[in-house]
Tab-separated table of C-alpha atoms (C1' of nucleotides) in Angstrom:
chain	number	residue	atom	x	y	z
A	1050	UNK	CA	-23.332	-45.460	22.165
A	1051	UNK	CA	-20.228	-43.425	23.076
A	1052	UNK	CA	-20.459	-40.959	26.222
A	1053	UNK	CA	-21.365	-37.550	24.819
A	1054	UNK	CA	-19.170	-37.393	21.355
A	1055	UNK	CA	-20.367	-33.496	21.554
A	1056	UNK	CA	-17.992	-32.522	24.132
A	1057	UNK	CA	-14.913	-34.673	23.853
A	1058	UNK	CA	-12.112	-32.455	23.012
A	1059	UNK	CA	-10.203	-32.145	19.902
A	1060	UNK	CA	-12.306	-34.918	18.480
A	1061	UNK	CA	-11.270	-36.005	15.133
A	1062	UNK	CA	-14.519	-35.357	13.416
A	1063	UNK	CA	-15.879	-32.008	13.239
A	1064	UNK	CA	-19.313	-30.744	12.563
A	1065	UNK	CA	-20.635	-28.048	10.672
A	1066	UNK	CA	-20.937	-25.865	14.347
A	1067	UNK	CA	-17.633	-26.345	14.689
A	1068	UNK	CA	-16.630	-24.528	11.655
A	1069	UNK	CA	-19.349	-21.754	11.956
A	1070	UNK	CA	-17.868	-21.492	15.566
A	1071	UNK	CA	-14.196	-21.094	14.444
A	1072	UNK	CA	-15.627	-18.755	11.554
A	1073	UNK	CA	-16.708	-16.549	14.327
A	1074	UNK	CA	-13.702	-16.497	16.015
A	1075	UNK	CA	-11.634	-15.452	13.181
A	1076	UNK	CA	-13.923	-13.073	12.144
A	1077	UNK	CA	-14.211	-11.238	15.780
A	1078	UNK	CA	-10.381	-11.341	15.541
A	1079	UNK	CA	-9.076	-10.470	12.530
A	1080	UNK	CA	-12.587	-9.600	10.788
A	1081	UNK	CA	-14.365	-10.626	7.395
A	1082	UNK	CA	-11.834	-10.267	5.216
A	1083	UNK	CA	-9.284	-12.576	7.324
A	1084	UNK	CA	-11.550	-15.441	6.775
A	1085	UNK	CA	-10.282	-17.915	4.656
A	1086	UNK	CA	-11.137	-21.744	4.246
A	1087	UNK	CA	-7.720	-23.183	4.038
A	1088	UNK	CA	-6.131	-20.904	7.084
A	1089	UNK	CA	-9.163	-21.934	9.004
A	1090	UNK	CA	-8.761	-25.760	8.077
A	1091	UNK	CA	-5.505	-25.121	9.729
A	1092	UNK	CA	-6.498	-24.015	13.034
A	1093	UNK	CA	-8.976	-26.871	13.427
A	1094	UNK	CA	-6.678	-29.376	12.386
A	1095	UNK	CA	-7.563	-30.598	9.455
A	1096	UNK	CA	-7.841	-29.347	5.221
A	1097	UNK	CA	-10.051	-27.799	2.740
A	1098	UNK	CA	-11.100	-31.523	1.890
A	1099	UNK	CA	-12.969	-31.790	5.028
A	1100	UNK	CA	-14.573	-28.117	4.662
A	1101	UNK	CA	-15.690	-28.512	1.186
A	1102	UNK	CA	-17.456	-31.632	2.832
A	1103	UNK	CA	-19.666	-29.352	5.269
A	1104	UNK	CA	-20.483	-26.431	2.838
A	1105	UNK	CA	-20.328	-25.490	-1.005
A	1106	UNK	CA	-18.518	-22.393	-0.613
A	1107	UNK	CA	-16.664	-20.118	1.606
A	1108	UNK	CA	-20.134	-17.956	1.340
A	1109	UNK	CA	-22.066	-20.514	2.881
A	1110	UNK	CA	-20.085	-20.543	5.518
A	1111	UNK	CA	-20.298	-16.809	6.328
A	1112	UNK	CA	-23.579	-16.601	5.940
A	1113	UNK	CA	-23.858	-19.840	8.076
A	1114	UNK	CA	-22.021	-18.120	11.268
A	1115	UNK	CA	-23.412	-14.711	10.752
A	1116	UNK	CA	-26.547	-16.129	11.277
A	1117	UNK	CA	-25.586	-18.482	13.973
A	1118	UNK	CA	-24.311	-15.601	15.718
A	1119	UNK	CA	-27.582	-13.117	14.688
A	1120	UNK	CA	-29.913	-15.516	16.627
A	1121	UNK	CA	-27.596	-15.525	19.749
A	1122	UNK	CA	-27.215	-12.055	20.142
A	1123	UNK	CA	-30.994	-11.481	19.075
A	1124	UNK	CA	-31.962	-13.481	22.008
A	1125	UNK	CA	-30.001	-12.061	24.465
A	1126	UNK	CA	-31.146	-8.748	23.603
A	1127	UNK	CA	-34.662	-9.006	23.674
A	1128	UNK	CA	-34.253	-11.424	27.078
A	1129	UNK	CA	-32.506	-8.563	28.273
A	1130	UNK	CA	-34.828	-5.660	27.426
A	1131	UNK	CA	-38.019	-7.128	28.504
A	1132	UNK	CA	-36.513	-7.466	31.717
A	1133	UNK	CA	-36.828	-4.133	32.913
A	1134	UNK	CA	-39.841	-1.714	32.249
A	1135	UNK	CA	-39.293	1.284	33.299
A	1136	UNK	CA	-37.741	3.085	29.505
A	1137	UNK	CA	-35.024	5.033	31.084
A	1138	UNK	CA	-34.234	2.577	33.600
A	1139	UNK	CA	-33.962	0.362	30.479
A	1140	UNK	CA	-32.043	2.686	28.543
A	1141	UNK	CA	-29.122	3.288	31.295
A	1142	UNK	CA	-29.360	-0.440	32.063
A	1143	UNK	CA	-29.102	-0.945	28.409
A	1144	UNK	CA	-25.961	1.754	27.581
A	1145	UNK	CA	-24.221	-0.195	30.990
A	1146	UNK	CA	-24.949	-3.292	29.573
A	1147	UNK	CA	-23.621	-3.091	26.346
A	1148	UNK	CA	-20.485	-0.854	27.503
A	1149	UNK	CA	-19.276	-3.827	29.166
A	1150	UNK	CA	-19.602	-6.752	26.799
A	1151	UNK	CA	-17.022	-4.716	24.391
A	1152	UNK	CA	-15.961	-8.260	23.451
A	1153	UNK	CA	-19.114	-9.397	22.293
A	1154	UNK	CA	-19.861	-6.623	20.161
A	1155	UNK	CA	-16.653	-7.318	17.930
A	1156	UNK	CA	-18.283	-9.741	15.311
A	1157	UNK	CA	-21.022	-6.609	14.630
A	1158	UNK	CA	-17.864	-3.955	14.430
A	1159	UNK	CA	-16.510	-6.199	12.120
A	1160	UNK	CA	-20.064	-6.622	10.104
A	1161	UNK	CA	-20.057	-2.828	10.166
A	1162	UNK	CA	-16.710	-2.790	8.505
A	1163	UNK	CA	-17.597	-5.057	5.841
A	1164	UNK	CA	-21.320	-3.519	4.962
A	1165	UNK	CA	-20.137	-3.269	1.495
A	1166	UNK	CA	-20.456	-7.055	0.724
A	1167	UNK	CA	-23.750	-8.251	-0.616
A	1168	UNK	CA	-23.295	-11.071	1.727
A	1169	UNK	CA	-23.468	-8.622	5.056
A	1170	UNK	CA	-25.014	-5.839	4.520
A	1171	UNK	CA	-28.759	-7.164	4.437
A	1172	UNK	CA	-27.379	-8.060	7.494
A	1173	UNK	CA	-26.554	-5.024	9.045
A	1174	UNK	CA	-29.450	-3.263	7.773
A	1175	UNK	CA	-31.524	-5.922	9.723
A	1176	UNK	CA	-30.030	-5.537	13.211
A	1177	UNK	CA	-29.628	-1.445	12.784
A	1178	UNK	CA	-33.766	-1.873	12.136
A	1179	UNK	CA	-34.571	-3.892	15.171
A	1180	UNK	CA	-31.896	-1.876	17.333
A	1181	UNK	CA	-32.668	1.476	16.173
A	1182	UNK	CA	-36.609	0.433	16.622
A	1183	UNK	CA	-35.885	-0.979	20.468
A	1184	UNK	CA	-34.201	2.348	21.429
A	1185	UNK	CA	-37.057	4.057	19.564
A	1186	UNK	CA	-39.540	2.506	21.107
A	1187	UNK	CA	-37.822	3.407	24.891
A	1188	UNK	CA	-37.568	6.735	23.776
A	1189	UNK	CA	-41.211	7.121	23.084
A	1190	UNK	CA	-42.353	5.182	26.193
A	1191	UNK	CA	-40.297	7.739	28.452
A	1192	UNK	CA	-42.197	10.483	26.527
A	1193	UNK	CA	-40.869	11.320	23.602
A	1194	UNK	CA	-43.185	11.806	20.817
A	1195	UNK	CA	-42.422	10.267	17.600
A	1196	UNK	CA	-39.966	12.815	15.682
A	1197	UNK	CA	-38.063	13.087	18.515
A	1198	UNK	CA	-37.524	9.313	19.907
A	1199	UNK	CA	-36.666	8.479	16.549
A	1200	UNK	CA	-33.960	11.141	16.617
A	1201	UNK	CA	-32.512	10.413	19.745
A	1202	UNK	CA	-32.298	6.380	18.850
A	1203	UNK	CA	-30.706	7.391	16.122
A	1204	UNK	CA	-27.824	9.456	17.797
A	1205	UNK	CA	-27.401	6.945	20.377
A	1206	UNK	CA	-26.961	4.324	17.733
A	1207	UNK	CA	-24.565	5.802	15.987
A	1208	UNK	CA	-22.636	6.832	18.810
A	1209	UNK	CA	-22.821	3.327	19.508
A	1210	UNK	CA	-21.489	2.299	16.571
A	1211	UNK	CA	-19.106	4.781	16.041
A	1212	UNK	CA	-17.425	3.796	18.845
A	1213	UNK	CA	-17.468	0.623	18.032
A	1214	UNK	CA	-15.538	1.770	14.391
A	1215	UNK	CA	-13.083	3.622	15.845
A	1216	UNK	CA	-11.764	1.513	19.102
A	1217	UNK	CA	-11.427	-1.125	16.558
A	1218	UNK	CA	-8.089	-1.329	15.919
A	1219	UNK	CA	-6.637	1.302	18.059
A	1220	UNK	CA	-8.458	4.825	15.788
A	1221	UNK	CA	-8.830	6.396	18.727
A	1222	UNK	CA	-6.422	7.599	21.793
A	1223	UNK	CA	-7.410	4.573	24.042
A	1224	UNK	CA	-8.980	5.270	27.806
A	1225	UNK	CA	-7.810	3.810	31.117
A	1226	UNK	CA	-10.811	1.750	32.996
A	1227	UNK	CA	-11.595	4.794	35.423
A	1228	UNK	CA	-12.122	7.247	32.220
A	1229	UNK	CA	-13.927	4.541	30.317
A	1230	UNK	CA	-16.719	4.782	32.979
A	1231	UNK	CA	-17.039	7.902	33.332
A	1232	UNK	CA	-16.972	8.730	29.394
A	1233	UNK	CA	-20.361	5.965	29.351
A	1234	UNK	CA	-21.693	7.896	32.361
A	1235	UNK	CA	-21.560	11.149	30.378
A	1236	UNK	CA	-23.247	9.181	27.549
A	1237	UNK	CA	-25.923	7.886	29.781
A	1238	UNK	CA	-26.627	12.096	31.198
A	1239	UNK	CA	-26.780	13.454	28.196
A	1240	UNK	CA	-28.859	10.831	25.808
A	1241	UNK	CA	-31.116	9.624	28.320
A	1242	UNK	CA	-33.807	11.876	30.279
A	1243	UNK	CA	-33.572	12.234	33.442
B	998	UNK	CA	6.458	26.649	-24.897
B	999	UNK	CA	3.456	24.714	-24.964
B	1000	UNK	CA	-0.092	26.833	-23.615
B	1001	UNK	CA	-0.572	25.545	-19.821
B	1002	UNK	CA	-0.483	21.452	-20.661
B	1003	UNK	CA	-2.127	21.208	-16.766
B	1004	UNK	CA	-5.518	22.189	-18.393
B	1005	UNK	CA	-5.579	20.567	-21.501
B	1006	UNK	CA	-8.317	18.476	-21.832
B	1007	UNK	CA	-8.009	14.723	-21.926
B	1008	UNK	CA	-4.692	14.890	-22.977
B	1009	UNK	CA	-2.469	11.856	-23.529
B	1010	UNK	CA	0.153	12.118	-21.314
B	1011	UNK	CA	-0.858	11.707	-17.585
B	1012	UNK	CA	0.875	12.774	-14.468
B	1013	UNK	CA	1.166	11.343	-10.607
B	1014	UNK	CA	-1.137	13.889	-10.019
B	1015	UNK	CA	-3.855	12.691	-12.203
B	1016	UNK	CA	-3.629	9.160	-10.786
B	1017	UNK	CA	-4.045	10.027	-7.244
B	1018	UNK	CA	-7.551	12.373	-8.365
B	1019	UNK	CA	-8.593	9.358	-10.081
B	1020	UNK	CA	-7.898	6.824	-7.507
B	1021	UNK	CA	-9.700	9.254	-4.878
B	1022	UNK	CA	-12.490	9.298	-7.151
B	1023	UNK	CA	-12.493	5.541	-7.008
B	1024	UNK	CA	-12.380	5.088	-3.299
B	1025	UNK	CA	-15.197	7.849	-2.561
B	1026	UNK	CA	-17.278	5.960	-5.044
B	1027	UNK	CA	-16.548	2.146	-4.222
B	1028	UNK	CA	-14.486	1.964	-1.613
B	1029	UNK	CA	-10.867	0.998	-0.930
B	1030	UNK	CA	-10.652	-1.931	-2.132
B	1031	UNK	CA	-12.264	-1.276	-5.545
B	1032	UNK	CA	-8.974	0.751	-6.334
B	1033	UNK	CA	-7.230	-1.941	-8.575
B	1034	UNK	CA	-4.770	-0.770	-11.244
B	1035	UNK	CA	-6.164	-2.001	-14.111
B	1036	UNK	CA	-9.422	-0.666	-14.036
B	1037	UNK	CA	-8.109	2.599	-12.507
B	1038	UNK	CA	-5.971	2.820	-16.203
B	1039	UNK	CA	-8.941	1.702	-17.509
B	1040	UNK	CA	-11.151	4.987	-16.612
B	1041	UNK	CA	-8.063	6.839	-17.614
B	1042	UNK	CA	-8.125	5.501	-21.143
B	1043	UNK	CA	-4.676	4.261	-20.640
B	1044	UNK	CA	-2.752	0.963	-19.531
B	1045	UNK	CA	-0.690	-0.486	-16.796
B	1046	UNK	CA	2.368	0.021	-17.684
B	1047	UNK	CA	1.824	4.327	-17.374
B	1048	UNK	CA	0.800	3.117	-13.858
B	1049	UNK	CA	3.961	1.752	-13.107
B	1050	UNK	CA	5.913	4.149	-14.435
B	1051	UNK	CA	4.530	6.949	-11.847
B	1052	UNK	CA	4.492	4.332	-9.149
B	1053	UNK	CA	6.581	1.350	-7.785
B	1054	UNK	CA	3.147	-0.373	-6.114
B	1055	UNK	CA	-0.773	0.338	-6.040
B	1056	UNK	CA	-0.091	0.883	-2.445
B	1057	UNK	CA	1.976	3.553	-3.034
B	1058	UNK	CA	-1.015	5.066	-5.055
B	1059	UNK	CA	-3.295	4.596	-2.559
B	1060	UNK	CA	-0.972	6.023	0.385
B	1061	UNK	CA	-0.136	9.280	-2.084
B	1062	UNK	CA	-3.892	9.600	-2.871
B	1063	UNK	CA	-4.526	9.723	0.939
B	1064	UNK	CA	-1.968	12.252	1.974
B	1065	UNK	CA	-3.317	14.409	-1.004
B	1066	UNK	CA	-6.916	14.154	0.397
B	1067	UNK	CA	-5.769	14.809	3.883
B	1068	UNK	CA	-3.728	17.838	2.943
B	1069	UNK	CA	-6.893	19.289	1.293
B	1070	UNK	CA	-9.350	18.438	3.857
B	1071	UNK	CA	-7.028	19.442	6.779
B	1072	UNK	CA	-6.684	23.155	5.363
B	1073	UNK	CA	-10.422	23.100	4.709
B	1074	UNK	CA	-11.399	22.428	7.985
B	1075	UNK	CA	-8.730	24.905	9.605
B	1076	UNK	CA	-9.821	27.600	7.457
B	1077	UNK	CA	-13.392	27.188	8.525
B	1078	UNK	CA	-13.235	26.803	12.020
B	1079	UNK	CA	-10.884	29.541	12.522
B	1080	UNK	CA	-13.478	31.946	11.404
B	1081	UNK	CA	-15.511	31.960	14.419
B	1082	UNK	CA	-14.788	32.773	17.399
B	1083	UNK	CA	-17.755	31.862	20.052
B	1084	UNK	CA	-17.048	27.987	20.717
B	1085	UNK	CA	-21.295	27.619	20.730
B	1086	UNK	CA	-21.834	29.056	17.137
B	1087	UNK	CA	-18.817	27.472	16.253
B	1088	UNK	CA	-19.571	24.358	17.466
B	1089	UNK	CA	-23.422	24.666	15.735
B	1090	UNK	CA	-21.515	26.128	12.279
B	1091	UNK	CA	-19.516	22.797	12.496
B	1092	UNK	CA	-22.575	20.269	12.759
B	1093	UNK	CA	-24.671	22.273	10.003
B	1094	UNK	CA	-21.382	22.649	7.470
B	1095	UNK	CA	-20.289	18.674	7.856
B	1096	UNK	CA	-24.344	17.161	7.649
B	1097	UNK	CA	-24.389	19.515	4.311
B	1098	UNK	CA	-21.065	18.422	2.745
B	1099	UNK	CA	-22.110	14.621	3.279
B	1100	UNK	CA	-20.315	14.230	-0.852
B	1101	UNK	CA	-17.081	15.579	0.836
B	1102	UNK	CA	-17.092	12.630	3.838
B	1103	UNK	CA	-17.226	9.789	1.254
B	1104	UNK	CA	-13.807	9.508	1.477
B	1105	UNK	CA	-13.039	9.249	4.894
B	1106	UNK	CA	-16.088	6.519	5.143
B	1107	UNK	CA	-14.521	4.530	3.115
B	1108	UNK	CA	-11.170	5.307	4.576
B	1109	UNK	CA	-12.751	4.175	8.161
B	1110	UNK	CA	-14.143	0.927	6.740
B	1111	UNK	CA	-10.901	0.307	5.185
B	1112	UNK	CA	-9.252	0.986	8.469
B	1113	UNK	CA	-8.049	-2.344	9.002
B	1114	UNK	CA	-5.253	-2.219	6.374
B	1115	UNK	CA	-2.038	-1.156	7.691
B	1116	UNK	CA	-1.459	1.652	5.425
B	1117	UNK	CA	-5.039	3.463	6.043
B	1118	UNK	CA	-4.708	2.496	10.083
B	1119	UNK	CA	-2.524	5.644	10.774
B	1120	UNK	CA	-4.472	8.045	9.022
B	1121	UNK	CA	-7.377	7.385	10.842
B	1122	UNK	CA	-6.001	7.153	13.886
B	1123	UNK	CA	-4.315	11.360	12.808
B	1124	UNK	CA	-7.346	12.248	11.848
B	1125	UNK	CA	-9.744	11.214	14.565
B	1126	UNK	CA	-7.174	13.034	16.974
B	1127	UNK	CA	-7.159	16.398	15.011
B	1128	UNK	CA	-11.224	16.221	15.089
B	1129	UNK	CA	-11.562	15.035	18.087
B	1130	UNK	CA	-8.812	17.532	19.902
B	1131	UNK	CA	-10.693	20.217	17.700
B	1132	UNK	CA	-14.057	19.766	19.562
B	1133	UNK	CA	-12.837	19.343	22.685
B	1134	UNK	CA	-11.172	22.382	22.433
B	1135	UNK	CA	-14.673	24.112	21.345
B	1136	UNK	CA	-16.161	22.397	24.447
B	1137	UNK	CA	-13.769	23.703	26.817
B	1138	UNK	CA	-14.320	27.609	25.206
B	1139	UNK	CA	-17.901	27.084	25.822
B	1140	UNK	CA	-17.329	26.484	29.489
B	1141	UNK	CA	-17.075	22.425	29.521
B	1142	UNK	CA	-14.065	21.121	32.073
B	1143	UNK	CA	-11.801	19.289	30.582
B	1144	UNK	CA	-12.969	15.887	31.443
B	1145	UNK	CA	-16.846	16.603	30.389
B	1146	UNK	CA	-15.182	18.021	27.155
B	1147	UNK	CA	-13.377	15.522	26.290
B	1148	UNK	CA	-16.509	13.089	26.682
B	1149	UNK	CA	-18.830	15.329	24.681
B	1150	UNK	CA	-16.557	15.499	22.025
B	1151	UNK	CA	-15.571	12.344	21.639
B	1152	UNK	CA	-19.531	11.792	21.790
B	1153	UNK	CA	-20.104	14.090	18.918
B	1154	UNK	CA	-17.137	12.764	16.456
B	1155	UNK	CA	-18.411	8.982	17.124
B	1156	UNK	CA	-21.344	9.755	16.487
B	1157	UNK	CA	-20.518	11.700	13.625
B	1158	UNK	CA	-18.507	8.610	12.440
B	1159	UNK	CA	-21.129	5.985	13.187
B	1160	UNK	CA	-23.760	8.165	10.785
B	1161	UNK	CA	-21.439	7.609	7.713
B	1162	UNK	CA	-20.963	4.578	8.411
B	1163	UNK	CA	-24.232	3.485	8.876
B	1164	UNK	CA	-25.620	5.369	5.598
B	1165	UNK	CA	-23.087	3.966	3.043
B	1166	UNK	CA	-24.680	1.626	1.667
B	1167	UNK	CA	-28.108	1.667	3.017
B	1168	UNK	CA	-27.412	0.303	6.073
B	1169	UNK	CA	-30.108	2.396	7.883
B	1170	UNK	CA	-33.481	3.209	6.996
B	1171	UNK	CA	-33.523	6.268	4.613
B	1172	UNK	CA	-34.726	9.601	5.549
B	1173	UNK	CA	-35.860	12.576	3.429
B	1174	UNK	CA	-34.544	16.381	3.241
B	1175	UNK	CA	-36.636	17.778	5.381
B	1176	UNK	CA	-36.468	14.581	8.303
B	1177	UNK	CA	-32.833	14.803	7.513
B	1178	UNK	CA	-32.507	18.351	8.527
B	1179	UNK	CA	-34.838	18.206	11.389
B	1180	UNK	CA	-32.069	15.127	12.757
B	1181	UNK	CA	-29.413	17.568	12.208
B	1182	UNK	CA	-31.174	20.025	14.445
B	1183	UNK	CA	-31.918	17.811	17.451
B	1184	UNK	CA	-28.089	16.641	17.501
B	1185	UNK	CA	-26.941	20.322	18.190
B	1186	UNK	CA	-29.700	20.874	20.230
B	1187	UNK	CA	-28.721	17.922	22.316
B	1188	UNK	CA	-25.044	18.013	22.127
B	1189	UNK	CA	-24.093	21.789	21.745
B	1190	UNK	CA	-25.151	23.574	25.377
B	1191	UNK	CA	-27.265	26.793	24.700
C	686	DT	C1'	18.295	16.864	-37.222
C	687	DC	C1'	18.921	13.883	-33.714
C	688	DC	C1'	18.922	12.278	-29.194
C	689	DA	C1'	17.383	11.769	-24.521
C	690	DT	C1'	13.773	11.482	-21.561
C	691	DA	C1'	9.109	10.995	-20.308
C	692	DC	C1'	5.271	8.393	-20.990
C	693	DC	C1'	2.780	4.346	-22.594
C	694	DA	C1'	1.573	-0.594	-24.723
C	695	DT	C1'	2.018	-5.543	-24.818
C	696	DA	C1'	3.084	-9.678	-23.120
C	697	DC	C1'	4.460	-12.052	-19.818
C	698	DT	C1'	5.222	-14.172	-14.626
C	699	DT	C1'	3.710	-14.819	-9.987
C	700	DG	C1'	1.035	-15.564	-5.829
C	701	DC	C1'	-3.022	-16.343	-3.595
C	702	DG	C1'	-7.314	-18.250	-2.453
C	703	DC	C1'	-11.420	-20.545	-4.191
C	704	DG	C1'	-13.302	-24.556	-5.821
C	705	DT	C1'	-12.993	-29.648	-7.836
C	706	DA	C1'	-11.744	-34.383	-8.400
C	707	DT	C1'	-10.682	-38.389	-6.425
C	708	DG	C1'	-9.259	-41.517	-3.300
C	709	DG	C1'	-8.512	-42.843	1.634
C	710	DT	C1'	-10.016	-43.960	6.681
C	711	DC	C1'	-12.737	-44.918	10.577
C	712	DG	C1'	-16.830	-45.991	13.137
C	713	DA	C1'	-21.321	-47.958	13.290
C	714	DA	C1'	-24.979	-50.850	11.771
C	715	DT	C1'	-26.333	-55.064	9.545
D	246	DA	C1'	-16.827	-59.361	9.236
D	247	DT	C1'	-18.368	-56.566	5.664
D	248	DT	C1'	-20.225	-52.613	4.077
D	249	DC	C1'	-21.851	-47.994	3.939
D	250	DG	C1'	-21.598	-43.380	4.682
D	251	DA	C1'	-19.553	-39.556	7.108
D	252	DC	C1'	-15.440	-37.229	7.262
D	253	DC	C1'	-10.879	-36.047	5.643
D	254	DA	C1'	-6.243	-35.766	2.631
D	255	DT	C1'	-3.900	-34.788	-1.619
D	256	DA	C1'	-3.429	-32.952	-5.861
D	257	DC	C1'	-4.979	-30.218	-9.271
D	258	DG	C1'	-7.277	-26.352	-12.134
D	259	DC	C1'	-8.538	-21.654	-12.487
D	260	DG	C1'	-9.394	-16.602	-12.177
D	261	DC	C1'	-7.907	-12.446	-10.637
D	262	DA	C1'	-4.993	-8.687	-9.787
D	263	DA	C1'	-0.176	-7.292	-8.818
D	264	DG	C1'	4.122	-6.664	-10.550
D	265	DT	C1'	8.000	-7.309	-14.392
D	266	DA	C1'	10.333	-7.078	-18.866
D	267	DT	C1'	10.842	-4.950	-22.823
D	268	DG	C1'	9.982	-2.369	-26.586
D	269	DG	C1'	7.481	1.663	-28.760
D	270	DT	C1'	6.202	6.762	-29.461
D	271	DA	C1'	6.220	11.610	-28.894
D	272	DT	C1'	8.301	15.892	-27.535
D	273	DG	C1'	11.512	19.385	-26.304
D	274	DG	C1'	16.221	20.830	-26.322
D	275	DA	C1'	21.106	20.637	-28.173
DNA sequence: TCCATACCATACTTGCGCGTATGGTCGAAT
DNA sequence: ATTCGACCATACGCGCAAGTATGGTATGGA
């Protein structure tokens, strides 16, 4: 048996991970439409031959990472949430939390910007749901009633977003560090009830 | 000399003009990258090579159908916000006039999912400043420093942004008039200071 | 009347990226 | 040692949409 094949580096052989992996990666970088098969075969080395080997169709392999990465990021959310229960202890932690992992929200910004595909946009309507219910339901437990939770989860999500959209790829005049913080502190005052 | 040939109806010969309307009709209905020559000359009951005549490339097209649409909507929004003059009312004139012209914003949507393109990346990145200097400006008349204005406006506009994004194509659950309206309301209530 | 120009049609070429067909290689199990 | 199957290379076909080449038609002015 040889000694962990899993982790030995630039191994010949690749697995279907390894593709969904470097699917993400391309995809985070230079977004949906930027993945190709044969451009991709060339980062990892090898040719369409061996990608046509691990799935049927360039679709596939979307779908493939999207949901690779869905189930991550699912289960770092929720881990996170139930960690605190205090809601608007959970809220700031929540806006702090996600203000810092900017990288890790760039395969959703890229989702967002390619909603119009059939392939994505059950997608996003999926993780806007479970989002936009989580801040909901943190709303409501601080003591909102219903109308209103919903309404703030709503503008807090697509502030969220909207952000996300437009530091992309420069939309926006950019913000030092310093003026970063303090623009998510202002967010965290005026969503979130004292 | 012929009787105003600008309003004839569906007359044969076509101008520049008539291509950019079209191809903004286009993009507001499918996107940017639905705006292909061919079926564009299609709608117009004519063929490619009357494209080509009026324009050297389709991105040509698409960069003259831009500048068109941000002429219009530039004057538009000058006009309107120049009429009045307390930054609060303004500021609550603003929100109601933009969540009732959600027809008029289709563009820009799709210019912002787009926004990855080279040719569409500079617009954006105009426009967002002109919108975003705009309500910073009405948060600093209605008392804000300029820091906490700055913040609140860029606040509003993503959040503005993330809302069209998010209701293209379904991408959030659906809401009715009258929930619609009542959404509207708590946004200025939370984000425009009595 | 006749021509020049503006506008349009038809028939190509071209490039790109997906997918297919087919054969090759290397490791592991018999 | 042979064989089998997992993995990969090479070469090709194909569809789509952009762009080109070239010729045709209509209209206003000389």
């Amino acid at each position: 048996m040889p000694a962990n094949p899993q982790n030995m580096e630039s191994r010949a052989r690749l697995s279907a991970a390894d593709w969904e992996q470097a699917a993400l990666d391309v995809v985070a970088a230079e977004g949906v439409a930027a993945l190709a098969v044969e451009s991709l075969a060339r980062v990892l080395g090898v040719t369409k031959g061996s990608f046509y080997w691990h799935f049927p169709t360039r679709d596939a392999l979307l779908k493939a990472a999207i949901d690779r990465w869905e189930r991550r990021d699912e289960d770092e959310i929720i881990s996170q949430v139930e960690a605190i229960s205090d809601p608007r202890l959970r809220l700031r932690d929540l806006f702090q939390r996600v203000s810092r992992e900017v990288q890790s929200h760039r395969i959703y910004a890229a989702l967002l910007q390619a909603s119009d595909l059939p392939l994505v946009q059950p997608v996003i309507e999926r993780i806007s749901r479970r989002r936009l219910s989580l801040l909901t339901d943190a709303y409501r437990e601080a003591g909102f009633d219903a109308r209103r939770a919903a309404h703030r989860a709503r503008l807090a999500y697509t502030a969220y977003s909207g952000f996300l959209q437009l530091n992309q790829r420069h939309g926006m005049p950019r913000m030092d560090q310093d003026e970063y913080q303090a623009y998510v502190d202002h967010v965290i005052t005026t969503l979130v009830p004292d």
